[in-house]
Short mmCIF file of C-alpha atoms in Angstrom, two decimals:
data_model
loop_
_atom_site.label_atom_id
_atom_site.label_comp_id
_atom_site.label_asym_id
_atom_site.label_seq_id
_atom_site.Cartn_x
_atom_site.Cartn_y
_atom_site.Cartn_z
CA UNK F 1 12.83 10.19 7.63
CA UNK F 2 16.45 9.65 9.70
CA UNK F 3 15.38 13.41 10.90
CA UNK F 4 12.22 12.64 12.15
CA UNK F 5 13.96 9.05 13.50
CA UNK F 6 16.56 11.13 15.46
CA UNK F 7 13.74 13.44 17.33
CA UNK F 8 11.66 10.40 17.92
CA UNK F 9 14.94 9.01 19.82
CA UNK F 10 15.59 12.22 21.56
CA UNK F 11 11.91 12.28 23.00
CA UNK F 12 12.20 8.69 24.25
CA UNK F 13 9.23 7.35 21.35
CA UNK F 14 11.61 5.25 19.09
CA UNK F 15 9.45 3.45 16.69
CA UNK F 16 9.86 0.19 14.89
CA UNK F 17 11.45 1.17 11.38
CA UNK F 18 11.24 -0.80 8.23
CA UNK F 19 12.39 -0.66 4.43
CA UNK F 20 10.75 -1.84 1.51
CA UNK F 21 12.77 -2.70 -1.75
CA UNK F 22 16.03 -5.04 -2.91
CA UNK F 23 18.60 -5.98 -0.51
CA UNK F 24 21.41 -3.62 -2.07
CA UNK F 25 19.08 -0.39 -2.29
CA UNK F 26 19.84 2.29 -0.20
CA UNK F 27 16.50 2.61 1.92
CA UNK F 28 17.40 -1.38 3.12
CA UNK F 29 20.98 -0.43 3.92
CA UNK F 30 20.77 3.02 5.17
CA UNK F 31 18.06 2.89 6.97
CA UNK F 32 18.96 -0.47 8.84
CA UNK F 33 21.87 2.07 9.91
CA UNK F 34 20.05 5.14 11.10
CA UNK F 35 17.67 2.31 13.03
CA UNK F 36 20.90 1.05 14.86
CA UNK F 37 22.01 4.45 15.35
CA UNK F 38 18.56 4.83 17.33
CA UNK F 39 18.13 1.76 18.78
CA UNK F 40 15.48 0.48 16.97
CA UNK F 41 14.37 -2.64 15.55
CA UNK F 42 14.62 -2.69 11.25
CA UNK F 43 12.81 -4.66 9.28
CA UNK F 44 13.34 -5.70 5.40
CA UNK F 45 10.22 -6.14 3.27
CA UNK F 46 11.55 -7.82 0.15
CA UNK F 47 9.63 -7.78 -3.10
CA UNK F 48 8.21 -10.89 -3.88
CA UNK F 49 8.34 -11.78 -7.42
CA UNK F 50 6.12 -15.10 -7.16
CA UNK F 51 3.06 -12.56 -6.52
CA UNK F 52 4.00 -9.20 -8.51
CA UNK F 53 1.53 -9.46 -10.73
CA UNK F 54 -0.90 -9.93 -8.47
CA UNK F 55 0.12 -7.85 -6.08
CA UNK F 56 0.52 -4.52 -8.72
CA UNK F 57 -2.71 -5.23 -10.86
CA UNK F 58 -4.42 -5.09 -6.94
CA UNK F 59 -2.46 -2.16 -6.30
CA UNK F 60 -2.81 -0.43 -9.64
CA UNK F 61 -6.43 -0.38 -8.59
CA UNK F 62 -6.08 0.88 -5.57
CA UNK F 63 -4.63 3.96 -6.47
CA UNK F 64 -6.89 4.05 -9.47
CA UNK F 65 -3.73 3.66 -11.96
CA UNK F 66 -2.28 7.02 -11.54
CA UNK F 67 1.17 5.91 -10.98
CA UNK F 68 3.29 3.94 -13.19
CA UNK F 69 3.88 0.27 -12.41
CA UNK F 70 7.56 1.00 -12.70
CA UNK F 71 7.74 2.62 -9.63
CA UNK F 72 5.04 0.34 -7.62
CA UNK F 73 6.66 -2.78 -6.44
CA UNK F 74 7.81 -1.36 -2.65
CA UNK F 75 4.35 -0.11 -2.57
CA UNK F 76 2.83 -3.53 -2.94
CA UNK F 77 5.25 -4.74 -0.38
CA UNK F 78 4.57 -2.33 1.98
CA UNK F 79 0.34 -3.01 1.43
CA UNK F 80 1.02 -6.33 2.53
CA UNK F 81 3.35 -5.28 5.08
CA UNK F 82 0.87 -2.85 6.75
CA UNK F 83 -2.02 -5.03 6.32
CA UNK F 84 -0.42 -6.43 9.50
CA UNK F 85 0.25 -3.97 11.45
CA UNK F 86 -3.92 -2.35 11.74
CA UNK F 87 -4.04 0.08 13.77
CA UNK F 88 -0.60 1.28 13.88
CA UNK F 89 1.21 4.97 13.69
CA UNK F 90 3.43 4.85 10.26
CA UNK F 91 5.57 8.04 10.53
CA UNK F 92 6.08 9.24 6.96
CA UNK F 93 9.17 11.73 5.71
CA UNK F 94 8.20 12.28 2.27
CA UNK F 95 6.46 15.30 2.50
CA UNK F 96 8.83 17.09 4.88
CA UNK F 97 11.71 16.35 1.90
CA UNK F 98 9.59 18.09 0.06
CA UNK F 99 8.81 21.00 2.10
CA UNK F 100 12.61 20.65 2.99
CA UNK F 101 13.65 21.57 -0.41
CA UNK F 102 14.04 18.08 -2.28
CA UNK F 103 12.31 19.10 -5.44
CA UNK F 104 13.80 22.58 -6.37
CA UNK F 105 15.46 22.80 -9.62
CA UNK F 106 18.80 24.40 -9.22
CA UNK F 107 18.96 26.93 -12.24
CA UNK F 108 15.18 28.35 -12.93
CA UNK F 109 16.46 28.36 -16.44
CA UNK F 110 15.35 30.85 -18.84
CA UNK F 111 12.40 32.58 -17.99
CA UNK F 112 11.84 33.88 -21.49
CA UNK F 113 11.11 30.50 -21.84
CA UNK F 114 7.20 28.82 -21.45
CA UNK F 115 7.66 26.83 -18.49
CA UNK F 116 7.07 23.69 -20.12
CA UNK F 117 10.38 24.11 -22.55
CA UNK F 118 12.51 24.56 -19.19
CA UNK F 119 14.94 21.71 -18.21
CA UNK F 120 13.12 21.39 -14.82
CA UNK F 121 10.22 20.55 -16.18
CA UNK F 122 11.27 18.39 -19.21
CA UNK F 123 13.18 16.18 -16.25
CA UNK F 124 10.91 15.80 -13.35
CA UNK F 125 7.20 16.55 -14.80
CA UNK F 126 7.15 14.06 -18.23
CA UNK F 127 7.16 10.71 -17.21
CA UNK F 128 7.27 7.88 -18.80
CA UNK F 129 9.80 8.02 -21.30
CA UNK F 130 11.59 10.63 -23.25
CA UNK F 131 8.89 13.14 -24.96
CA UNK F 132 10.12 11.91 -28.57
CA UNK F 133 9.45 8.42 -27.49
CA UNK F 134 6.15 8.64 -26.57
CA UNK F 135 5.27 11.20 -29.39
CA UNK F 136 6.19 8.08 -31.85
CA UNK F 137 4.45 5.62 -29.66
CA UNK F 138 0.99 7.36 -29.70
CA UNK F 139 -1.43 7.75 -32.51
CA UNK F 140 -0.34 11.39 -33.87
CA UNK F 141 -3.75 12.86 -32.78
CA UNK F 142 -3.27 11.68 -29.17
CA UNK F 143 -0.23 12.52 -28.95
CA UNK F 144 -0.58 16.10 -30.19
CA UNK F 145 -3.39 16.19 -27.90
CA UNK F 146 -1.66 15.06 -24.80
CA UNK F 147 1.27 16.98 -25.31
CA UNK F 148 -0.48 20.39 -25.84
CA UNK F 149 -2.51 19.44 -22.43
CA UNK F 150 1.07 18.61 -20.61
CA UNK F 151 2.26 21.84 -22.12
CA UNK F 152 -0.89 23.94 -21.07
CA UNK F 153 -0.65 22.59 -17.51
CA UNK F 154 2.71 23.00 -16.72
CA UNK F 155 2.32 27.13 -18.05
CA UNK F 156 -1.21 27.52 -15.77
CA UNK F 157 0.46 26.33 -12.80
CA UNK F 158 3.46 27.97 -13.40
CA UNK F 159 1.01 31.49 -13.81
CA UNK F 160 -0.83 30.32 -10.63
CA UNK F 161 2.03 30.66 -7.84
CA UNK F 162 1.25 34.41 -8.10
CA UNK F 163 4.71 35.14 -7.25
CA UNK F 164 7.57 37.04 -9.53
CA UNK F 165 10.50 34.60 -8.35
CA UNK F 166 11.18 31.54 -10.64
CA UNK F 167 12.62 29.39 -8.11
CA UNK F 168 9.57 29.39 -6.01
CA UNK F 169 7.40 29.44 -9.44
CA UNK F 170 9.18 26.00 -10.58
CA UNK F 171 8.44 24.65 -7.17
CA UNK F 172 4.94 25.49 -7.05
CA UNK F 173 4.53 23.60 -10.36
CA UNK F 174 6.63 20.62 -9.59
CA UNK F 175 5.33 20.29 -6.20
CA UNK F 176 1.34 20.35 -7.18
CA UNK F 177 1.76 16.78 -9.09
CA UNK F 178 4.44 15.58 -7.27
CA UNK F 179 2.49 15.63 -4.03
CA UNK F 180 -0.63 14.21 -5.39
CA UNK F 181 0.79 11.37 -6.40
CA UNK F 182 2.76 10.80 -3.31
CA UNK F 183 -1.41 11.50 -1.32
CA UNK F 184 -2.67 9.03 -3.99
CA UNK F 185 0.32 6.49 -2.85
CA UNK F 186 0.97 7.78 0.24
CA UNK F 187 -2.44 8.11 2.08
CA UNK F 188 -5.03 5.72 -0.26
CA UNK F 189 -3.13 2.83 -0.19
CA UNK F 190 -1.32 2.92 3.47
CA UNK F 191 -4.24 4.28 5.40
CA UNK F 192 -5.96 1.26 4.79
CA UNK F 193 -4.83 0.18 7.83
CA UNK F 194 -2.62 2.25 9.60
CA UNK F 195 -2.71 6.54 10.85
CA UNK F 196 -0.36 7.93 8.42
CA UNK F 197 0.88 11.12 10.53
CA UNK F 198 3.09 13.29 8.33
CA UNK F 199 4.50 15.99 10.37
CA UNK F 200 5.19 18.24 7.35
CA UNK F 201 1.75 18.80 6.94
CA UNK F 202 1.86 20.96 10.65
CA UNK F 203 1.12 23.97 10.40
CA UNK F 204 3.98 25.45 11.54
CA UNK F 205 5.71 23.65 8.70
CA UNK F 206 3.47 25.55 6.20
CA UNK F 207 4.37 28.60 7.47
CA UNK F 208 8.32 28.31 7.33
CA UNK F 209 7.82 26.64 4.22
CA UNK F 210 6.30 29.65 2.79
CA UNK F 211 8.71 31.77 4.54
CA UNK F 212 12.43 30.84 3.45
CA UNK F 213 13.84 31.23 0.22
CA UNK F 214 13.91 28.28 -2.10
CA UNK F 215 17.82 29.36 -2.76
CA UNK F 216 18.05 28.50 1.30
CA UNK F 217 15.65 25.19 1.30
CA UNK F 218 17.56 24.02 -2.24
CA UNK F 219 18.78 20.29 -1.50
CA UNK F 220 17.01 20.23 2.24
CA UNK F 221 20.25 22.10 3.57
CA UNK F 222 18.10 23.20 6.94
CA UNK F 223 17.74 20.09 7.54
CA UNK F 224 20.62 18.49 6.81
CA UNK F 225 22.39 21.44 8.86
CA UNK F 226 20.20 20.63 11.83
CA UNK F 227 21.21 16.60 11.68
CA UNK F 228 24.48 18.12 12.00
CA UNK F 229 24.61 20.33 14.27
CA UNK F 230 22.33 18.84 17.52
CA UNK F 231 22.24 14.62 15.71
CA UNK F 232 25.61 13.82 14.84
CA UNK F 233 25.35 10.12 15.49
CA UNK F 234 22.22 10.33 12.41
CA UNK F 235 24.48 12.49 10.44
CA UNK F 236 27.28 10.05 10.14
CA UNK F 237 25.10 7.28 8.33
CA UNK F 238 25.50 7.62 4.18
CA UNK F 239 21.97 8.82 2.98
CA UNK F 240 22.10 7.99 -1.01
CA UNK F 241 22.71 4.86 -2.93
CA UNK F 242 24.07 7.00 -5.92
CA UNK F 243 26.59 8.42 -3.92
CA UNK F 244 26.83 6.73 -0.41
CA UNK F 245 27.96 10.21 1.33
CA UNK F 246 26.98 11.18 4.69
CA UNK F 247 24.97 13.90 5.84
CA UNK F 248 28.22 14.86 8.19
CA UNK F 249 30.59 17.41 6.74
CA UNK F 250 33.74 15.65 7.79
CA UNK F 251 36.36 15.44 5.09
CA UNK F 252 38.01 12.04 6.62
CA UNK F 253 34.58 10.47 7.43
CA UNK F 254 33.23 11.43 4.12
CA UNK F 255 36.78 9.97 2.48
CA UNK F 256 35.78 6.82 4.12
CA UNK F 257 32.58 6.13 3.48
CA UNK F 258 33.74 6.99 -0.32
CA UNK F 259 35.92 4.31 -0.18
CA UNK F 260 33.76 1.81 1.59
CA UNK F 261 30.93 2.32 -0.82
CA UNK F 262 33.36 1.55 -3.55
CA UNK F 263 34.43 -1.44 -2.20
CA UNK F 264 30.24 -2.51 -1.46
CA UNK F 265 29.85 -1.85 -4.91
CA UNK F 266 32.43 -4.56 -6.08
CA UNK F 267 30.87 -6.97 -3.79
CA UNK F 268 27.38 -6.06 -4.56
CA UNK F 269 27.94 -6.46 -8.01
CA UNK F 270 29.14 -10.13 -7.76
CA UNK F 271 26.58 -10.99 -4.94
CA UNK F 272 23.56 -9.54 -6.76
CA UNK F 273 22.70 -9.89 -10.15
CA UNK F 274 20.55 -7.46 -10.86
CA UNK F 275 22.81 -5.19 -9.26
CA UNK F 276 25.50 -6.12 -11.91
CA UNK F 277 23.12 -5.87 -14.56
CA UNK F 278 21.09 -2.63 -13.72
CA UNK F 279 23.12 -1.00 -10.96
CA UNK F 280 21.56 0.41 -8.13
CA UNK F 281 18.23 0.03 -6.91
CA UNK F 282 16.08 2.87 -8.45
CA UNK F 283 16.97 1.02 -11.84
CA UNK F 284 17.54 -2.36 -10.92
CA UNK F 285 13.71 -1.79 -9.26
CA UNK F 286 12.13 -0.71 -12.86
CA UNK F 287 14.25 -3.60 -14.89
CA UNK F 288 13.77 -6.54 -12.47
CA UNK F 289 9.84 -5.80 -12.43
CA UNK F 290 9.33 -5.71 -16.38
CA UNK F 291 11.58 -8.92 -16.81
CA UNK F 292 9.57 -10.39 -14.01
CA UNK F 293 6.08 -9.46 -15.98
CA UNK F 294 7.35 -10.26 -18.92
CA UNK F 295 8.58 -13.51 -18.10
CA UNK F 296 5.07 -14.56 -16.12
CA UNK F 297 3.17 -13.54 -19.49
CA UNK F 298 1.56 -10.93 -17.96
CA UNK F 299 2.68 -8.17 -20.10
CA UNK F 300 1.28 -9.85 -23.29
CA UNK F 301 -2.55 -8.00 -22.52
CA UNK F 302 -0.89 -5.59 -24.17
CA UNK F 303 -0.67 -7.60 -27.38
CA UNK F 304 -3.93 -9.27 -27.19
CA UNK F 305 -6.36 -8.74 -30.04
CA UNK F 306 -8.82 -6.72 -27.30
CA UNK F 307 -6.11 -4.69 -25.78
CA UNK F 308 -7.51 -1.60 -24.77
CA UNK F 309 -4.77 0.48 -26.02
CA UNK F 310 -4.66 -0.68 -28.95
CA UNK F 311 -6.82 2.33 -30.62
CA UNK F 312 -4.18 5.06 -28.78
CA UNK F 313 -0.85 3.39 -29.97
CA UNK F 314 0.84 2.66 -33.12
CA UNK F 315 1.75 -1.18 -33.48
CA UNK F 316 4.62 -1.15 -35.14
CA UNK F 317 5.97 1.28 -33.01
CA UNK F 318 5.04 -1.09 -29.66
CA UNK F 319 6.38 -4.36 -31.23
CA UNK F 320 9.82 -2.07 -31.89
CA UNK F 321 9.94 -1.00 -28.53
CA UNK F 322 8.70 -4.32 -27.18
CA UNK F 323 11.98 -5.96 -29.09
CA UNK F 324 14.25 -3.13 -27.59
CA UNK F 325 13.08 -4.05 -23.74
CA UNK F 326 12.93 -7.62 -24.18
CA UNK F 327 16.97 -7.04 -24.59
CA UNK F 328 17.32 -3.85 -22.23
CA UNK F 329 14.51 -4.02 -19.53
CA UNK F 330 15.38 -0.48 -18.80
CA UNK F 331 13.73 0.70 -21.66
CA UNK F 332 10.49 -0.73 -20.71
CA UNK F 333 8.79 2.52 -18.82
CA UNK F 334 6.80 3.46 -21.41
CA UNK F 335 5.47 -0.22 -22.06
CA UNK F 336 4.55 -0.44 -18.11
CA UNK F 337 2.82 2.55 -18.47
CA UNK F 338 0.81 1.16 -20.99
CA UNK F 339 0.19 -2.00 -18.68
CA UNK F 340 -0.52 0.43 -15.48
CA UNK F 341 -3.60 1.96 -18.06
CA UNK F 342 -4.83 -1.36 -19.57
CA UNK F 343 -4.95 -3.18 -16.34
CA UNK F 344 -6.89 0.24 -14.75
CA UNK F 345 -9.36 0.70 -18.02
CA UNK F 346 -10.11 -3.09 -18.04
CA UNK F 347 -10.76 -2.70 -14.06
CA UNK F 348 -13.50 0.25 -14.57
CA UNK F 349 -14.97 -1.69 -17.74
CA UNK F 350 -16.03 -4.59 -15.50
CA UNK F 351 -17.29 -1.97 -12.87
CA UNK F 352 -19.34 0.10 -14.94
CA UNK F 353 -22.41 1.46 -13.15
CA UNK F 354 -25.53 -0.17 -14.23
CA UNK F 355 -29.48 1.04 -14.07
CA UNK F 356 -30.46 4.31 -14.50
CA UNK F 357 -28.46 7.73 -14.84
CA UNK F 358 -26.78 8.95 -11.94
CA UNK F 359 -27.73 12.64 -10.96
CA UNK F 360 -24.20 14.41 -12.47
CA UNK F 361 -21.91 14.93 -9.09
CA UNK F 362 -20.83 18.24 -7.95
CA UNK F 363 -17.82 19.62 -7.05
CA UNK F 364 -16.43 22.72 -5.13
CA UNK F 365 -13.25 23.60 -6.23
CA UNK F 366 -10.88 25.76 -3.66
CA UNK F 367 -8.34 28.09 -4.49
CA UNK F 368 -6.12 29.74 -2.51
CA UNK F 369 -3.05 32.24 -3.62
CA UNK F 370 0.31 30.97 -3.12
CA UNK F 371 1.64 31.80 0.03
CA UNK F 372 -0.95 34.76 0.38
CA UNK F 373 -2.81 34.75 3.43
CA UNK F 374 -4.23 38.03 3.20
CA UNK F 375 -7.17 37.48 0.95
CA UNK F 376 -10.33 34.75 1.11
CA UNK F 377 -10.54 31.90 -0.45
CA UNK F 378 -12.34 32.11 -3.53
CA UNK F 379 -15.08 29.29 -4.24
CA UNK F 380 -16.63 28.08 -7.63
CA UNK F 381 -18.70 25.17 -8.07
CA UNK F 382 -18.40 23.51 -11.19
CA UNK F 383 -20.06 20.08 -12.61
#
């Protein structure tokens, strides 16, 4: 984002920036700086907790409940933001962190293992929970059942990048889910009513994306060594919450921001509570939004006598893991996963299409080899 905020600035087309999330995440803080840096105007859009669970179960919807709820509170900020701002240009960075090298694993691991037993895949393609946690949460057959799909998935994608080096094989798969969620959250809910332009999607990008090593792209180091070398001013501003460094490679500048990110830390941690309680944001986002639902009542569909999930989990197993959130909110993913599905299968239930059969809908299904140009596209249609 601060790279596509700095050649914006150099062109003389500096947007209006904004930040979704809590006061003390790095998005709000950070990105207030790089705005400043650029002369722009920043904007905070705070979660509201008065209206979360409105605001998700609307927003759970929207993005037909593919994403956990854990993760969807800026994203119901932001729909209201937007809703706005019609018409408008949002320029979006995601994508080009991705093409930039955000999501490659930094050991391949060992390839004489299936894919899905790798460590890149165990961490950043099962979400949710831990794999042991939701094996004991399920019903055994659904949970065998899942987990041999999640298994089979990861190894076909993994077969599909129809190339022999495992860096670029573990990208292909992590990439392929990662990036449809971020379309489903990305473009379904924010093109409502704004252009989403997302300049990693050029063409050109493509191309050198397919063209560099992942060992080169690892950790967006192109980038990061561009913002260095021709946007120093954009470089100097700290770019992670976890660590609060700076994309400059300046010993004494990186000493003190080190040091002033300790001290924000002590303050932020008697100024905020969730902050003390959770640390930063990512966390603090996922505990503060099941103590909010649990507090509003909202959470207790799941325990209803009709609860939808009911016939895929074990109870005693929920009412254990219920008792371990209510005292450590952190351990509440799994249980707003469940809420994400309930509030999503209750949602199609009530729209259920009435009358006679629909003729079945067809589909054309395009596949093209990784990173091979040289050969068509082959089609099949499939029902």
């Amino acid at each position: 984002s601060r790279l596509i905020l700095a050649v914006c600035h150099e062109l003389g087309r500096v947007p209006s920036c904004f930040s979704a999330g809590l006061a003390f995440g790095g998005d709000v803080r950070f990105g207030r700086r790089a705005a400043r840096v650029a002369g722009a105007d920043h904007e905070w859009v705070p979660l509201a907790d008065g209206r979360l669970s409105e605001q998700l179960a609307r927003v759970i919807v929207e993005i037909d409940g593919l994403h956990n709820v854990g993760h969807l509170p800026p994203a119901a900020a932001l729909y209201d933001y937007l809703s706005g701002r019609a018409g408008g240009v949002l320029l979006e960075g995601y994508f080009n962190g991705v093409a930039g090298g955000a999501t490659i694993p930094s050991d391949p691991g060992d390839t004489r293992l299936p894919p899905h037993q790798r460590a890149w895949a165990r961490a950043m393609l099962h979400s949710g929970g831990p794999i042991g946690l939701i094996d004991a949460l399920l019903e055994p057959g659904l949970a065998s059942e899942s987990k041999s799909l999640w298994e089979a998935t990861i190894d076909r994608a993994c077969r599909e990048a129809a190339t022999d080096d495992p860096l670029r094989q573990a990208e292909y798969t992590i990439n392929g889910p990662r990036r449809c969620r971020m379309d489903t959250l990305g473009t379904a809910l924010l093109r409502r009513d704004v252009l989403l332009r997302t300049p990693a999607t050029d063409a050109v990008m493509v191309r050198w994306f397919e063209s560099v090593p992942p060992a080169i792209r690892r950790a967006r180091r192109p980038f990061l060594d561009v913002l260095r070398r021709h946007f120093p001013g954009f470089a100097r501003v700290p770019r992670s919450e976890t660590g609060g460094m700076p994309v400059s490679a300046g010993r004494w500048l990186r000493e003190y921001h080190w040091y002033r990110e300790k001290l924000y830390r002590w303050w932020a941690g008697r100024r905020y509570p969730y902050f003390r309680r959770w640390g930063p944001a990512g966390n603090a986002i996922r505990g503060w939004t099941f103590e909010t639902l649990l507090q509003s009542g909202s959470l207790n569909v799941l325990l209803a006598d009709d609860a939808r999930i009911r016939s895929w989990v074990r109870r005693e197993a929920l009412l254990d893991l219920w008792s371990a959130a209510a005292i450590d909110p952190l351990q509440g993913m799994p249980l707003l996963g469940l809420f994400t599905v309930e509030i999503m299968v209750r949602r199609l239930e009530s729209h259920s299409p009435v009358g006679p059969a629909r003729p079945p809908v067809r589909f054309r299904r395009l596949q093209i080899g990784y990173g091979d140009r040289s050969r068509p596209p082959e089609l099949a249609e499939v029902r």
